[in-house]
XYZ file of C-alpha atoms in Angstrom:
139
model
C 85.314 26.790 44.094
C 86.135 29.753 46.307
C 83.242 32.107 46.995
C 83.703 35.849 46.772
C 82.539 37.962 49.701
C 79.460 40.119 49.384
C 80.135 43.867 48.979
C 81.072 45.312 52.364
C 82.210 41.937 53.768
C 85.818 40.977 54.194
C 87.142 37.792 52.672
C 88.285 35.106 55.103
C 91.425 34.811 52.973
C 92.803 37.257 50.421
C 91.206 36.686 47.012
C 93.611 37.067 44.113
C 92.554 38.648 40.831
C 93.049 35.288 39.119
C 90.687 33.491 41.487
C 88.129 36.303 41.166
C 88.142 35.903 37.393
C 87.926 32.121 37.705
C 85.068 32.408 40.182
C 83.019 34.569 37.819
C 83.920 32.635 34.694
C 86.630 33.250 32.161
C 86.452 36.852 30.951
C 89.622 37.237 28.905
C 90.979 34.762 26.419
C 94.134 35.436 24.400
C 94.781 33.618 21.145
C 97.793 34.143 18.879
C 98.148 32.700 15.405
C 99.901 33.512 12.151
C 99.748 32.755 8.465
C 101.917 33.043 5.401
C 99.814 35.070 2.998
C 101.244 35.837 -0.456
C 104.809 35.167 0.712
C 104.317 37.451 3.721
C 104.198 36.274 7.333
C 101.244 37.895 9.109
C 100.728 37.706 12.869
C 97.332 37.819 14.578
C 96.537 38.496 18.224
C 92.939 37.990 19.351
C 91.861 38.964 22.840
C 88.301 37.925 23.657
C 86.743 39.945 26.438
C 83.332 39.370 28.000
C 81.273 41.100 25.295
C 83.912 42.271 22.840
C 86.959 41.254 20.838
C 90.276 42.999 20.237
C 92.072 41.825 17.080
C 95.559 42.962 16.150
C 96.954 42.102 12.700
C 100.511 42.968 11.746
C 103.989 42.183 10.544
C 105.821 43.383 13.648
C 105.261 45.006 17.040
C 103.356 48.148 16.084
C 99.996 49.659 16.987
C 99.525 52.288 14.300
C 95.746 52.519 14.316
C 92.659 51.280 16.099
C 89.063 51.076 14.920
C 85.924 49.958 16.716
C 82.642 48.642 15.308
C 79.417 47.399 16.838
C 75.965 46.369 15.693
C 73.103 48.763 16.273
C 69.372 48.061 16.334
C 68.720 50.794 13.756
C 71.000 49.680 10.927
C 72.036 46.389 9.345
C 75.591 47.692 8.865
C 77.582 47.956 12.108
C 78.549 51.461 13.197
C 82.308 52.001 13.174
C 84.884 54.674 13.767
C 88.636 55.042 13.739
C 89.856 55.748 17.268
C 93.366 56.705 16.175
C 95.610 56.378 13.127
C 95.575 57.458 9.494
C 91.979 58.235 8.508
C 92.762 57.700 4.805
C 93.268 53.971 5.501
C 89.870 52.363 6.137
C 91.134 48.777 6.424
C 90.764 48.554 10.214
C 87.252 50.060 10.030
C 86.151 47.699 7.281
C 87.534 44.618 9.011
C 85.960 45.658 12.325
C 82.565 46.077 10.640
C 82.726 42.653 9.014
C 83.706 40.960 12.263
C 81.047 42.838 14.260
C 78.425 41.729 11.763
C 79.605 38.115 12.017
C 80.019 37.912 15.808
C 77.396 40.469 16.971
C 80.039 41.782 19.411
C 81.841 45.070 19.827
C 85.056 44.642 17.823
C 88.324 46.557 18.095
C 90.708 46.073 15.153
C 94.234 47.267 14.585
C 95.487 46.450 11.059
C 99.229 47.172 10.879
C 100.307 45.939 7.457
C 101.410 48.246 4.662
C 99.752 46.026 2.062
C 96.146 47.234 1.790
C 95.454 45.637 -1.587
C 91.919 44.209 -1.621
C 93.073 40.720 -2.668
C 95.584 40.635 0.200
C 92.988 41.865 2.703
C 90.701 39.064 1.503
C 93.473 36.587 2.373
C 93.711 38.148 5.837
C 89.942 37.919 6.294
C 89.913 34.290 5.169
C 92.705 33.420 7.605
C 90.710 35.008 10.447
C 87.532 33.133 9.408
C 89.496 29.881 9.272
C 90.801 30.417 12.817
C 87.321 31.389 14.032
C 85.969 28.107 12.645
C 88.687 26.015 14.304
C 88.666 27.883 17.662
C 85.210 29.501 18.056
C 85.661 29.806 21.835
C 88.612 32.169 21.294
C 86.487 34.728 19.468
């Protein structure tokens, strides 16, 4: 394995970003999956970072909202907020809180499906849990 130079030292050979990431351990993992839920095809994009997770859920290429949630030492319910999007739709916030509680990580969620019916959202949550069980290293 190639060693990285100490700060202030020059590398004997140029170190690419890919080798720097490999040298320090994998920091980013991307995992795409989908599911047919109630006759609707739903796409999922999970990007695991060092101490957080970004999860996009949608029907097509759109980023209409983004929420973040994280556990705090003072409350059993993770703190969450909507970073951008329609504040009347709390689906991203709710999903981020549930995932933060489960993973104990900072979670970013973008839910981009018009269907916000609670039974449909439960199907989405179950599909995510299923994928987390099969591929725990991706979350």
